[in-house]
Structure formats: structure tokens, C-alpha cells
PDB file of C-alpha atoms in Angstrom:
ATOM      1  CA  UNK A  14     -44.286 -83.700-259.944  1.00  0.00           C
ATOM      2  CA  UNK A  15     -42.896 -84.311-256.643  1.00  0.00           C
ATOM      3  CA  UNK A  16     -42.297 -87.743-254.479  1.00  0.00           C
ATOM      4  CA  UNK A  17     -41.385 -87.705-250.759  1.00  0.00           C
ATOM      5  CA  UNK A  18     -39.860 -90.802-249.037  1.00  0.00           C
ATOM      6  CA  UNK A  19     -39.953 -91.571-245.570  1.00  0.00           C
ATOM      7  CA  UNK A  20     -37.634 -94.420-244.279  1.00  0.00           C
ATOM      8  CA  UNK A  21     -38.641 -96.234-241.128  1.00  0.00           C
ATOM      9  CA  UNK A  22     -35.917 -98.252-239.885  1.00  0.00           C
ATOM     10  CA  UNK A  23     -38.102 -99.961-237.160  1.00  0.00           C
ATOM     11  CA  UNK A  24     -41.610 -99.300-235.235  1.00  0.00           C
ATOM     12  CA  UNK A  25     -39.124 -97.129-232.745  1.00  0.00           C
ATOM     13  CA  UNK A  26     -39.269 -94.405-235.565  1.00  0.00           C
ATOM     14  CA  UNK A  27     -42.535 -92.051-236.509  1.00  0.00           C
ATOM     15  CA  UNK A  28     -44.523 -88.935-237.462  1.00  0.00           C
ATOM     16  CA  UNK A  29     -45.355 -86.509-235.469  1.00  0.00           C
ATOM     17  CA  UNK A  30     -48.972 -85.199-236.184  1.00  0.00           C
ATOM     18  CA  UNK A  31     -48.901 -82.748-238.637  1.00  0.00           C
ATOM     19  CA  UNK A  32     -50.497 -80.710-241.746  1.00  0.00           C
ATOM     20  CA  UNK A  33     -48.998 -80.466-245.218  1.00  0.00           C
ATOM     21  CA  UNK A  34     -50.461 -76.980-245.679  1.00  0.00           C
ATOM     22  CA  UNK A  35     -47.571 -75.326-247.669  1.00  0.00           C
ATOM     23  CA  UNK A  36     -48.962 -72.796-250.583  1.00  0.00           C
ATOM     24  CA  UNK A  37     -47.149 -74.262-253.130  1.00  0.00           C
ATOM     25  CA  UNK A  38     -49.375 -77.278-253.402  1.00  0.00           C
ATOM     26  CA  UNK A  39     -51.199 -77.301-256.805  1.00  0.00           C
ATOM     27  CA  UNK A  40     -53.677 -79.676-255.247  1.00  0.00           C
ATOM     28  CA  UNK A  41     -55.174 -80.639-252.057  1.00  0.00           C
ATOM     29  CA  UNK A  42     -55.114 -84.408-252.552  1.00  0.00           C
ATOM     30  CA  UNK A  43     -51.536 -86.429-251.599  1.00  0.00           C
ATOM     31  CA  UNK A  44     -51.131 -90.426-252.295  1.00  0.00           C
ATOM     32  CA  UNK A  45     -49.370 -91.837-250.027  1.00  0.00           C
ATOM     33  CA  UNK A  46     -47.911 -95.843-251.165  1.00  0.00           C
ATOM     34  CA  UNK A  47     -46.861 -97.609-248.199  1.00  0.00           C
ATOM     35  CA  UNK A  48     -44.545-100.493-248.093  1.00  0.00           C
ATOM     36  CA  UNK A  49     -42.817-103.054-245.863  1.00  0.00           C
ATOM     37  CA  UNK A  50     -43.750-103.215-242.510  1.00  0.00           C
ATOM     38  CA  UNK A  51     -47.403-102.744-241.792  1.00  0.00           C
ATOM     39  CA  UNK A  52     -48.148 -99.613-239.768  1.00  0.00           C
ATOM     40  CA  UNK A  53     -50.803 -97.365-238.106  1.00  0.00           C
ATOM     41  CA  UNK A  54     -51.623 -93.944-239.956  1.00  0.00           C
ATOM     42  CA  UNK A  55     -53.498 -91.484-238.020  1.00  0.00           C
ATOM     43  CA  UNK A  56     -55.865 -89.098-239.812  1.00  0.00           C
ATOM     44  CA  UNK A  57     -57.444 -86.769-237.289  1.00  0.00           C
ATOM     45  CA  UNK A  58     -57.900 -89.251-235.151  1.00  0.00           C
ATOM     46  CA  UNK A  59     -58.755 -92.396-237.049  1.00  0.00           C
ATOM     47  CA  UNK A  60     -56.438 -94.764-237.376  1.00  0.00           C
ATOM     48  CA  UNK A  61     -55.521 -97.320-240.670  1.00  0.00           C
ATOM     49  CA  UNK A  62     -53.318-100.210-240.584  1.00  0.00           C
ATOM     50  CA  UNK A  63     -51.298 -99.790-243.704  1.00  0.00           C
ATOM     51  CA  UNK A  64     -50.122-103.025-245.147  1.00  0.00           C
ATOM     52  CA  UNK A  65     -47.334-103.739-247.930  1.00  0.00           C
ATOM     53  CA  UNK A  66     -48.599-102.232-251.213  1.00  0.00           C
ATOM     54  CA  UNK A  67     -51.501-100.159-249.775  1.00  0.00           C
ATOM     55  CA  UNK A  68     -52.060 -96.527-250.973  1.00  0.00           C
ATOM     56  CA  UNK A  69     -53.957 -93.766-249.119  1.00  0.00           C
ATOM     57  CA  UNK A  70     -55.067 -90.573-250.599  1.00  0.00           C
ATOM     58  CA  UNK A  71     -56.074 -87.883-247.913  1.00  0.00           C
ATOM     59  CA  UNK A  72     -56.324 -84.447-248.070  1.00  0.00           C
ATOM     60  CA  UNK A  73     -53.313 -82.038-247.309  1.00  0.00           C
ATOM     61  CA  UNK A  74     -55.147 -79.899-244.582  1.00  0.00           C
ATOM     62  CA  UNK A  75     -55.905 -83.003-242.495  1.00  0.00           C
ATOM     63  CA  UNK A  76     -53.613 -83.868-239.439  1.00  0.00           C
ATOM     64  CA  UNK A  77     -51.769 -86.652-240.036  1.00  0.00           C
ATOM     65  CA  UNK A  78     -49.401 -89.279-238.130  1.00  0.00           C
ATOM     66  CA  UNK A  79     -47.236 -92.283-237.622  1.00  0.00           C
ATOM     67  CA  UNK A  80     -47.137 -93.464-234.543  1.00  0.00           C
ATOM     68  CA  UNK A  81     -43.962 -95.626-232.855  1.00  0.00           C
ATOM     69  CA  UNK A  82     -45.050 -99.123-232.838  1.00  0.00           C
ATOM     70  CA  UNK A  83     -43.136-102.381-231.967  1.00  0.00           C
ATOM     71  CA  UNK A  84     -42.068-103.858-235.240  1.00  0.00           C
ATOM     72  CA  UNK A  85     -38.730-104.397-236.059  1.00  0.00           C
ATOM     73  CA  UNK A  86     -39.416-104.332-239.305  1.00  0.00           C
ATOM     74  CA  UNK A  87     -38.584-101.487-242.136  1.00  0.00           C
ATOM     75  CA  UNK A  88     -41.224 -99.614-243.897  1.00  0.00           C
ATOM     76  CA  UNK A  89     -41.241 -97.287-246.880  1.00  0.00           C
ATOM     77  CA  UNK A  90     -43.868 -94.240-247.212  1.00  0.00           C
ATOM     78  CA  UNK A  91     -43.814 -93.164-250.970  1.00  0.00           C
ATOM     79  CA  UNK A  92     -46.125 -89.771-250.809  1.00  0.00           C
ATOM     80  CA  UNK A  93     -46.866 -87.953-254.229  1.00  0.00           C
ATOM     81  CA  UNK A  94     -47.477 -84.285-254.490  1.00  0.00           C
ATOM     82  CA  UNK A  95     -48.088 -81.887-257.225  1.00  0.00           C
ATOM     83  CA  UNK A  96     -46.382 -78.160-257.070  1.00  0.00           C
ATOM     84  CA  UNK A  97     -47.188 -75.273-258.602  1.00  0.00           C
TER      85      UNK A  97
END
């Protein structure tokens, strides 16, 4: 019931490594739809290069991040989330 975007104007922009822990979460699974520029996303410490049109689920609990990068390019992260 709930959509998060994250804009990255270029590789000079990411995510620090984090959690989505908050309470309100009705589940523990998130999609996340990537698009544009093809980036790294961390998961406790395994990385995935994330293409144009790829989607990730991964649990909420996990550690998470975007690292900078060199592109120049844009990219669009699309994550879906279900409160209570």
C-alpha cells in the first residue's frame, strides 16, 4: 500500500547501509524495481548489479546499500511496502 522512490541523479549519489526495521511493516518482504542506470546493491555484504527493469525482493531486517559509483547516468529505485 505504500511505494518509495529514490532518485539518483548520477553514480556520485547513494545509500548508506541500512535496515528497514520500522514496526509498522505488515510484512517482512520489500520489492524493490530498479531502473535507468545500472547499479550495485549491497545486501549484507553481497553485492548485485541491478540493470534497467530488474526487481529485487529482500527481506526488511537485512542491511542494505547503494554504493557511489561512476556513472553519470540517472537511476530510479521503485521499492514497495505494505503497512499495517
Amino acid at each position: 500500500n505504500q511505494l518509495y522512490c529514490n532518485y539518483y541523479v548520477d553514480g556520485s549519489v547513494g545509500l548508506e547501509e541500512h535496515s528497514d526495521s520500522e514496526p509498522e511493516h505488515k510484512h517482512d518482504t520489500i520489492g524493490s524495481l530498479s531502473l535507468g542506470a545500472t547499479r550495485e546493491f549491497i545486501i549484507e555484504g553481497k553485492a548485485y548489479s541491478l540493470r534497467d527493469d530488474d526487481f529485487l525482493l529482500f527481506n526488511r531486517h537485512q542491511r542494505h546499500s547503494v554504493p557511489r559509483h561512476y556513472t553519470t547516468e540517472a537511476r530510479l529505485s521503485i521499492t514497495f511496502r505494505e503497512f499495517k
